[in-house]
């Protein structure tokens, strides 16, 4: 017996645990609002546990704070390996969250979920910031977001010592193409790698931008 077709649902944004399989309709917008997306769905295999739990949640809190204080509203945390219940994460008040049920398919599933959530929030821009880049603070986010708003393409990303990093800020006119192109662990890279109009914003003076794949080992 076939299952009934799923109809669009109304989401409680404070307790959202529904995964949608299609992008909402994108509207042309004139305001400069930006949704901040914390990429925190991975299992953290090399780290030894999901990085959403790293340093007793300090990385996750830092990511949320950086996006919020850097000019993003709303801030949405994308969860996966930690399960659909965020209670153990002690998210700051006002933080939205979304559980990506197919997170194990790769980064692309999480990026698609983030784009869909930003579309539902009705923002013009989205800023992606991974949970495992703990020293990327609000000043970095604000600088990159300002560059995206000033660039006709609506694309900007942080660069550290000539290495592309985060946040990556993307105007909504690109979202459908990224949603379609994202496969496996490529995330938005398969689309953004073809763009010649990405503004690379040097942020060496503000952070290292380094991602942390392994826990620190205390010197003996």
PDB file of C-alpha atoms in Angstrom, residues 1-2 12 28 35 38 55-56 59 83 87 96 115 139 142 165 168 174 176 183 188 195 199 208 210:
ATOM      1  CA  UNK A   1       0.000   0.000   0.000  1.00  0.00           C
ATOM      2  CA  UNK A   2       1.484   3.340  -1.005  1.00  0.00           C
ATOM      3  CA  UNK A  12       7.089  25.500  14.604  1.00  0.00           C
ATOM      4  CA  UNK A  28      13.044  38.664  -5.214  1.00  0.00           C
ATOM      5  CA  UNK A  35      19.955  33.961   7.888  1.00  0.00           C
ATOM      6  CA  UNK A  38      25.481  26.701  11.671  1.00  0.00           C
ATOM      7  CA  UNK A  55      34.263  21.489  24.287  1.00  0.00           C
ATOM      8  CA  UNK A  56      31.001  20.858  26.140  1.00  0.00           C
ATOM      9  CA  UNK A  59      32.062  25.612  19.763  1.00  0.00           C
ATOM     10  CA  UNK A  83      19.666  13.105  16.793  1.00  0.00           C
ATOM     11  CA  UNK A  87      17.821  19.214  24.559  1.00  0.00           C
ATOM     12  CA  UNK A  96      16.189  27.948  15.794  1.00  0.00           C
ATOM     13  CA  UNK A 115      19.029  26.833   1.973  1.00  0.00           C
ATOM     14  CA  UNK A 139      33.758  40.654  13.245  1.00  0.00           C
ATOM     15  CA  UNK A 142      30.089  41.174   9.675  1.00  0.00           C
ATOM     16  CA  UNK A 165      37.285  29.629   4.331  1.00  0.00           C
ATOM     17  CA  UNK A 168      30.313  31.906   2.944  1.00  0.00           C
ATOM     18  CA  UNK A 174      21.870  31.486  -6.351  1.00  0.00           C
ATOM     19  CA  UNK A 176      18.078  27.059  -6.409  1.00  0.00           C
ATOM     20  CA  UNK A 183      25.997  16.292  -4.297  1.00  0.00           C
ATOM     21  CA  UNK A 188      27.894  24.436  -2.260  1.00  0.00           C
ATOM     22  CA  UNK A 195      31.854  31.413 -10.200  1.00  0.00           C
ATOM     23  CA  UNK A 199      34.429  38.253  -3.477  1.00  0.00           C
ATOM     24  CA  UNK A 208      42.985  31.934  11.693  1.00  0.00           C
ATOM     25  CA  UNK A 210      41.211  26.993  10.818  1.00  0.00           C
TER      26      UNK A 210
END
